[in-house]
Short mmCIF file of N, CA, C and O in Angstrom, two decimals:
data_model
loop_
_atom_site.label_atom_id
_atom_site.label_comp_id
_atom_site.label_asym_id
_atom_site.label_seq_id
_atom_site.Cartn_x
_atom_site.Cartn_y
_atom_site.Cartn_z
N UNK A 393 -2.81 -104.28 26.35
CA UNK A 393 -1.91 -104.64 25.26
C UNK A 393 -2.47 -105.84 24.50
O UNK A 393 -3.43 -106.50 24.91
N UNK A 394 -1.91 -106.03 23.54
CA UNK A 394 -2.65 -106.95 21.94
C UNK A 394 -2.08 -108.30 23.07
O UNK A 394 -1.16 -108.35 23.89
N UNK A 395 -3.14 -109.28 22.65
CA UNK A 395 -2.70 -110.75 23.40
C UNK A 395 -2.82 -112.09 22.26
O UNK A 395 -3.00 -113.26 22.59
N UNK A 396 -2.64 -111.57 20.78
CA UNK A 396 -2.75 -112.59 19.61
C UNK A 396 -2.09 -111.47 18.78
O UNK A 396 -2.01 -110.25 18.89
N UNK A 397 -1.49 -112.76 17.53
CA UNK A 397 -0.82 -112.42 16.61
C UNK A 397 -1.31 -111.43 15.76
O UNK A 397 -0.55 -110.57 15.31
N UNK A 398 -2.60 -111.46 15.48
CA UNK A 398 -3.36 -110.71 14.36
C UNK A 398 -3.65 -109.59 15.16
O UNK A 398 -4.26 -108.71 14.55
N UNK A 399 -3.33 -109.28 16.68
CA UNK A 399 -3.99 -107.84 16.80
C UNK A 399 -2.45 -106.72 17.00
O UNK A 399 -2.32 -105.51 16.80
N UNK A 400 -1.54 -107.69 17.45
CA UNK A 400 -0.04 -107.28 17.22
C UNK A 400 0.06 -106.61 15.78
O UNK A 400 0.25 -105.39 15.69
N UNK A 401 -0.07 -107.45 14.58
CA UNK A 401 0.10 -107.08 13.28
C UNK A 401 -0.92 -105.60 13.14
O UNK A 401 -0.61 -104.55 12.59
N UNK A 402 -2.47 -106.02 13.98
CA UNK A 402 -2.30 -104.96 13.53
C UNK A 402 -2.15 -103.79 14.21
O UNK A 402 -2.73 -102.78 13.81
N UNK A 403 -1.62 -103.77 14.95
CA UNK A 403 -0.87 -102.44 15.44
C UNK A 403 0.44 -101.97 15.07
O UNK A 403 0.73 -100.97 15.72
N UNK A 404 1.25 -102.30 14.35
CA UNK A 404 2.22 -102.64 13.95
C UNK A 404 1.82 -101.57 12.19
O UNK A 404 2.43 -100.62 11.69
N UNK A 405 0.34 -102.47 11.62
CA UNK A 405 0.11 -101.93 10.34
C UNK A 405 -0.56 -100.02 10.58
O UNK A 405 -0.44 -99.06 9.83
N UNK A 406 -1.15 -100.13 11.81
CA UNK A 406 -1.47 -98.78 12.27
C UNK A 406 -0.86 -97.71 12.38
O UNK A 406 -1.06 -96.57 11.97
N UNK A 407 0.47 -98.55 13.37
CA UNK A 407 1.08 -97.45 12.98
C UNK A 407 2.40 -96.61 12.17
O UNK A 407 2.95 -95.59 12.58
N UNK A 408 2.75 -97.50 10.71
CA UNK A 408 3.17 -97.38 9.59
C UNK A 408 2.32 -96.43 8.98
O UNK A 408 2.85 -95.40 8.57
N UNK A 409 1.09 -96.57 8.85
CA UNK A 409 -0.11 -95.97 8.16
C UNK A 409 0.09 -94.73 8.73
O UNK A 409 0.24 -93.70 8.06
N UNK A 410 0.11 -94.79 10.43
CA UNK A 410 -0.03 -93.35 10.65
C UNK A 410 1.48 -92.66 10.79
O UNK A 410 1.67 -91.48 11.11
N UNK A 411 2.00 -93.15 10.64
CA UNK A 411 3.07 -92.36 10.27
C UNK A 411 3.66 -91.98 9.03
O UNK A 411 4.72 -91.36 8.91
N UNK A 412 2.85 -92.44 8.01
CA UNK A 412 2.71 -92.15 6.53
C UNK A 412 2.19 -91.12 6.42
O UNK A 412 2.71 -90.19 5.80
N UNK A 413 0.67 -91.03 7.17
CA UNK A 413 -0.44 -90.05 6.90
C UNK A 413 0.08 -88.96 7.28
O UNK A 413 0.04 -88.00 6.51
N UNK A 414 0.63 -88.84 8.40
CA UNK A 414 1.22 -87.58 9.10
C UNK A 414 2.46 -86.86 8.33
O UNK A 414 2.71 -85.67 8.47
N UNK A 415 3.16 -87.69 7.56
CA UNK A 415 4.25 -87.01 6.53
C UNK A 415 3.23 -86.57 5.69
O UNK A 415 3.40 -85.39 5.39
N UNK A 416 2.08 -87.15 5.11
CA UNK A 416 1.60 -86.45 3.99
C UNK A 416 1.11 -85.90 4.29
O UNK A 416 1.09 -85.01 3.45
N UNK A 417 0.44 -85.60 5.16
CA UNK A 417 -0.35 -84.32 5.81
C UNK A 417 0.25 -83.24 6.57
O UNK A 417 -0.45 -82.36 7.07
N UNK A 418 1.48 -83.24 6.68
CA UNK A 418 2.24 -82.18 6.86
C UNK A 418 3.09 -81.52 5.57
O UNK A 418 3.32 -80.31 5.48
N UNK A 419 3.36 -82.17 4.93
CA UNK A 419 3.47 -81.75 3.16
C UNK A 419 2.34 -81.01 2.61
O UNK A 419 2.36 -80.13 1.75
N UNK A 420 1.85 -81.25 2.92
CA UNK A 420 0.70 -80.74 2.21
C UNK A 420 -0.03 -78.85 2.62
O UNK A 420 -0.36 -77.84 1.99
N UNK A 421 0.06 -79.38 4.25
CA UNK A 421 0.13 -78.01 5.09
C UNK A 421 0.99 -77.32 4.53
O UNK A 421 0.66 -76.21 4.11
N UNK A 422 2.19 -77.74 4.38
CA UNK A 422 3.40 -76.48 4.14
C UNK A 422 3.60 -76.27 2.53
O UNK A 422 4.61 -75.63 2.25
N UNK A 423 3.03 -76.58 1.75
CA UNK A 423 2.57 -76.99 -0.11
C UNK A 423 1.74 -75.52 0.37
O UNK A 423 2.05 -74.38 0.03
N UNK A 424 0.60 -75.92 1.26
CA UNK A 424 -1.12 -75.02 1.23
C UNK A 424 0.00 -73.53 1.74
O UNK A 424 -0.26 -72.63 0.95
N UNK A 425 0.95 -73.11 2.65
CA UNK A 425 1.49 -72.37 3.60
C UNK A 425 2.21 -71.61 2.02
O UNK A 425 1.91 -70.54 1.48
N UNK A 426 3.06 -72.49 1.68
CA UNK A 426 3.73 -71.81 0.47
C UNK A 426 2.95 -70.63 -0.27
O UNK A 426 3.43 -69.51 -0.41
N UNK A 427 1.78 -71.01 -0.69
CA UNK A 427 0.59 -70.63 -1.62
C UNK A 427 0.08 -69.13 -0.82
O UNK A 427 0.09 -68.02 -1.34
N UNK A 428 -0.25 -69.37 0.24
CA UNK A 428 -0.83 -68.46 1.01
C UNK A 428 0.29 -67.37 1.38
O UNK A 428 0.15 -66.16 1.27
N UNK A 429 1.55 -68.10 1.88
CA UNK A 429 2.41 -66.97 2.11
C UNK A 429 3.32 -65.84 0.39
O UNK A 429 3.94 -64.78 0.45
N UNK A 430 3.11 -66.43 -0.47
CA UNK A 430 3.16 -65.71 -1.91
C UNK A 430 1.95 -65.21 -2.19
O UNK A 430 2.34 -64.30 -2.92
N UNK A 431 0.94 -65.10 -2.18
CA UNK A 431 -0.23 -64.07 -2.02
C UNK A 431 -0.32 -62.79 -1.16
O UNK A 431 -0.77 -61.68 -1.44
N UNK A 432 0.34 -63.38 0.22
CA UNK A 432 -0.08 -62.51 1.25
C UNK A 432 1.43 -61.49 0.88
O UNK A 432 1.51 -60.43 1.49
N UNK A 433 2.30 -61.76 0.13
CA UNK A 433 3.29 -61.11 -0.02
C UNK A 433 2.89 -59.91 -1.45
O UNK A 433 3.30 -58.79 -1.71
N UNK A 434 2.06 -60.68 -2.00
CA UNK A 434 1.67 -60.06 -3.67
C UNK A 434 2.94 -60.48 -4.59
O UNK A 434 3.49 -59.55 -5.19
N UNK A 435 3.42 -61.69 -4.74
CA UNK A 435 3.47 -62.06 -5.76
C UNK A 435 3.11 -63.25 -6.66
O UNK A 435 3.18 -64.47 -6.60
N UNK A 436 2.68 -62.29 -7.54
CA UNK A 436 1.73 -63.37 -8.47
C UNK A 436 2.43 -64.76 -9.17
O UNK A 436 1.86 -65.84 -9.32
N UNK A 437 4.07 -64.34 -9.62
CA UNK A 437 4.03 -65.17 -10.01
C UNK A 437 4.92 -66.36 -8.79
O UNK A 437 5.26 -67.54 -8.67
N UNK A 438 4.94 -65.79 -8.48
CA UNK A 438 5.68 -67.15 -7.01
C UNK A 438 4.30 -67.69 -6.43
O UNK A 438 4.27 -68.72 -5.76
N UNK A 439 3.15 -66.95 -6.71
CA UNK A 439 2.20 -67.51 -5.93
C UNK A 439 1.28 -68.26 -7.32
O UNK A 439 0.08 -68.32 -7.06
N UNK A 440 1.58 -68.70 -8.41
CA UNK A 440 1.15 -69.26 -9.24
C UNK A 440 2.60 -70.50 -9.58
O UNK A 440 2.36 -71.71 -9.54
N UNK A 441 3.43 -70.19 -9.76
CA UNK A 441 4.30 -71.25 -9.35
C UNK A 441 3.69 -72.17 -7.80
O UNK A 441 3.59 -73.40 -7.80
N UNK A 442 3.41 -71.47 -6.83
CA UNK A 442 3.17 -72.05 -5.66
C UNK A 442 1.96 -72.76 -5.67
O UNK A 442 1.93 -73.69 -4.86
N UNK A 443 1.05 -72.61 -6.29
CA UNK A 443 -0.02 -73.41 -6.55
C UNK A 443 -0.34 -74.57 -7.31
O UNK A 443 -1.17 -75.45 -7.07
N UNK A 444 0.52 -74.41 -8.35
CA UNK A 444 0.95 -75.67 -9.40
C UNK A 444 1.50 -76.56 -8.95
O UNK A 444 1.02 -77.65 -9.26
N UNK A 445 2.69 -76.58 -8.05
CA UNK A 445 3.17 -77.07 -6.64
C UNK A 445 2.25 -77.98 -5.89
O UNK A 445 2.42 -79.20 -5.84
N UNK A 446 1.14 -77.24 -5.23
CA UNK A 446 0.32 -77.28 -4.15
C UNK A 446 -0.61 -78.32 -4.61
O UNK A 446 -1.18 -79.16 -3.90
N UNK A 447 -0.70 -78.17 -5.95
CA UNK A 447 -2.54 -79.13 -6.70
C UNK A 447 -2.13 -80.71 -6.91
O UNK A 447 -2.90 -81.66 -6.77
N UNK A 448 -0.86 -80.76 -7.25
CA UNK A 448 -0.70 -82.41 -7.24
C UNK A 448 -0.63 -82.79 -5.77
O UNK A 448 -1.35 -83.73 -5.45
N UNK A 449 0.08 -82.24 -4.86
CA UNK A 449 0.05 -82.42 -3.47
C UNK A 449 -1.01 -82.95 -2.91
O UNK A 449 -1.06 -84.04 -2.33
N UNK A 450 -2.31 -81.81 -3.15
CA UNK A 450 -3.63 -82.17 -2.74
C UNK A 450 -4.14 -82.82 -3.24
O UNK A 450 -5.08 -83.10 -2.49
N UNK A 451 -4.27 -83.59 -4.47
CA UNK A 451 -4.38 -84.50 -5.23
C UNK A 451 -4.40 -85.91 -4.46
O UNK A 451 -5.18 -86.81 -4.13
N UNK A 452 -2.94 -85.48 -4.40
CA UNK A 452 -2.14 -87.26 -3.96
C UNK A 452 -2.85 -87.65 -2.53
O UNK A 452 -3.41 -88.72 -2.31
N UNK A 453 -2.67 -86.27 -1.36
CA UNK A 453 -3.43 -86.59 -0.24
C UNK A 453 -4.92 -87.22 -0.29
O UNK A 453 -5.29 -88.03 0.56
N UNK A 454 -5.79 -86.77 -1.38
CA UNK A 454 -6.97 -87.10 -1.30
C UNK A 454 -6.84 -88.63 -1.99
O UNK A 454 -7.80 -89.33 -1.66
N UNK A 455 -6.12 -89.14 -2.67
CA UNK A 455 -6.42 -89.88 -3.31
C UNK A 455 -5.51 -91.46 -2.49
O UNK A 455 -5.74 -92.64 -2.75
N UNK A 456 -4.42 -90.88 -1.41
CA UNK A 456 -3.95 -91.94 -0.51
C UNK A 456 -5.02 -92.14 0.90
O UNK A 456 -4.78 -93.01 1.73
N UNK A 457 -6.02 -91.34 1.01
CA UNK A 457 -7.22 -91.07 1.76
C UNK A 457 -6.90 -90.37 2.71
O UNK A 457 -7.84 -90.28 3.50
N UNK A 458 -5.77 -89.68 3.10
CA UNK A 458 -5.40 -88.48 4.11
C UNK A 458 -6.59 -87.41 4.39
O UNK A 458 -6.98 -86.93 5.45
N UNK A 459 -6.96 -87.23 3.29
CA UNK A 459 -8.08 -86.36 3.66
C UNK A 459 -9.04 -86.64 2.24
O UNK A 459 -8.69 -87.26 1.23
N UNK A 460 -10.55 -85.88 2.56
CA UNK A 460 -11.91 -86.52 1.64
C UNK A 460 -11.52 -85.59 0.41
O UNK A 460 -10.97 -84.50 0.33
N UNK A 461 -12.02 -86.43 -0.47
CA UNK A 461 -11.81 -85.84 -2.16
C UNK A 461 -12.69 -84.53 -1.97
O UNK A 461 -12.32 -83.50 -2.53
N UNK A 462 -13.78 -84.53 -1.26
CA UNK A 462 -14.25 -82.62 -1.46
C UNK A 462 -13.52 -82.06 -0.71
O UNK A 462 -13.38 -80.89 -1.07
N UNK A 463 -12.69 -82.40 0.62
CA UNK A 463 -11.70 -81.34 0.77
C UNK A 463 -10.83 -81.05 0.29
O UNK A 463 -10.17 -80.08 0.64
N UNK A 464 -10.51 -81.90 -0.80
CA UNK A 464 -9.27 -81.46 -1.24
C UNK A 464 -9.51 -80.71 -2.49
O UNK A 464 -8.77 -79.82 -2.92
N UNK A 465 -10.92 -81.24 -3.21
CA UNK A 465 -11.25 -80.23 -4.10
C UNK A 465 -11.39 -78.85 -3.71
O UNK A 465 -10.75 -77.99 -4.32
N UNK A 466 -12.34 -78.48 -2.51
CA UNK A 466 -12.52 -77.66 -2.02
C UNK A 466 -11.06 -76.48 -1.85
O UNK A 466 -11.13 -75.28 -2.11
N UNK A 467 -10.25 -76.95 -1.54
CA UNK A 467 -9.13 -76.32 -1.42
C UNK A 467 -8.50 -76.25 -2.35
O UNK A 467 -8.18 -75.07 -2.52
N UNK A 468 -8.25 -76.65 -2.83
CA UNK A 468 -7.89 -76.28 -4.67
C UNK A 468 -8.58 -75.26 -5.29
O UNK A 468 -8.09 -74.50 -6.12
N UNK A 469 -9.59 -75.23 -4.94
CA UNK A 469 -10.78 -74.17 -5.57
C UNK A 469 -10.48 -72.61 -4.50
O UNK A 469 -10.77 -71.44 -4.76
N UNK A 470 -9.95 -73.10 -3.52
CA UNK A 470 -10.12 -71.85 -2.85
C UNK A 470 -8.64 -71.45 -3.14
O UNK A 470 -8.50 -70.36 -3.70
N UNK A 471 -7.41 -72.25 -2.81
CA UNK A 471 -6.60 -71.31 -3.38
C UNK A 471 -6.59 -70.87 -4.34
O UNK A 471 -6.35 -69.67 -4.43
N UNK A 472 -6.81 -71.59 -5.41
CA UNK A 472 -6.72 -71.06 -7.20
C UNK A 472 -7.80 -69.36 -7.11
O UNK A 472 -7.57 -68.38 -7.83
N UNK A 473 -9.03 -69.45 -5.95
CA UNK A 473 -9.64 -68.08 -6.21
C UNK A 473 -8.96 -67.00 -5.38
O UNK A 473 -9.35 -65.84 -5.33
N UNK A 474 -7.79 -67.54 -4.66
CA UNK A 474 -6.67 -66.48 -3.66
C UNK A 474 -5.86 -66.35 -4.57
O UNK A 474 -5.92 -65.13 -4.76
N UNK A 475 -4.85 -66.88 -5.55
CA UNK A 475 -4.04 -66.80 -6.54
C UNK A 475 -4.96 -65.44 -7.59
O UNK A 475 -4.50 -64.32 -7.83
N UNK A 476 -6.10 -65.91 -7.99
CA UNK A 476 -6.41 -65.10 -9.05
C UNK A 476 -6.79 -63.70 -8.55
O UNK A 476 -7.17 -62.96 -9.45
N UNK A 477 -6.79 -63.18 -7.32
CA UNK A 477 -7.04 -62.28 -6.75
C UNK A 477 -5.86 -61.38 -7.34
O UNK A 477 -6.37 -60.43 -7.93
N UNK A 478 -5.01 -61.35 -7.37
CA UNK A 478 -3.71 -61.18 -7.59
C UNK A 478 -3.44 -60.46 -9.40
O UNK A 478 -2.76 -59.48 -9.68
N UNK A 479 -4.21 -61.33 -10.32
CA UNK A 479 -3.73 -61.16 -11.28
C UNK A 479 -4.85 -59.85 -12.09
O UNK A 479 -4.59 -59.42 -13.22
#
């Protein structure tokens, strides 16, 4: 266990952080889930609503550092080419 003030704090700041990260990274899963489950159903336009949804999501995650800006590009790119399958 922490035996000074500054290693208390920061455990304290750790795990705020990670309990931030883990809300946004479970938002985000179920944003990506939305997307995938309106495709796998065939509809286009719930699954283009669902993606418009999904892109600020992944956005925000990459940009609060939840996850790396090419994964989140990366996934943007891949649903948008599962959405257009569709149309």
């Amino acid at each position: 266990m922490a035996n000074h003030k500054s290693a208390l704090k920061r455990i304290k700041q750790t795990e705020k952080r990670t309990e931030r990260n883990r809300h946004v990274r479970s938002t985000l899963r179920t944003f990506i889930k939305r997307v995938r489950e309106a495709v796998a159903a065939k509809d286009a336009n719930l699954a283009k609503e669902a993606l418009a949804a999904a892109i600020p999501v992944i956005d925000g995650a990459a940009s609060k550092g939840v996850i790396h800006s090419s994964n989140a590009s990366r996934s943007v790119s891949r649903l948008t080419k599962l959405v257009n399958t569709l149309s």
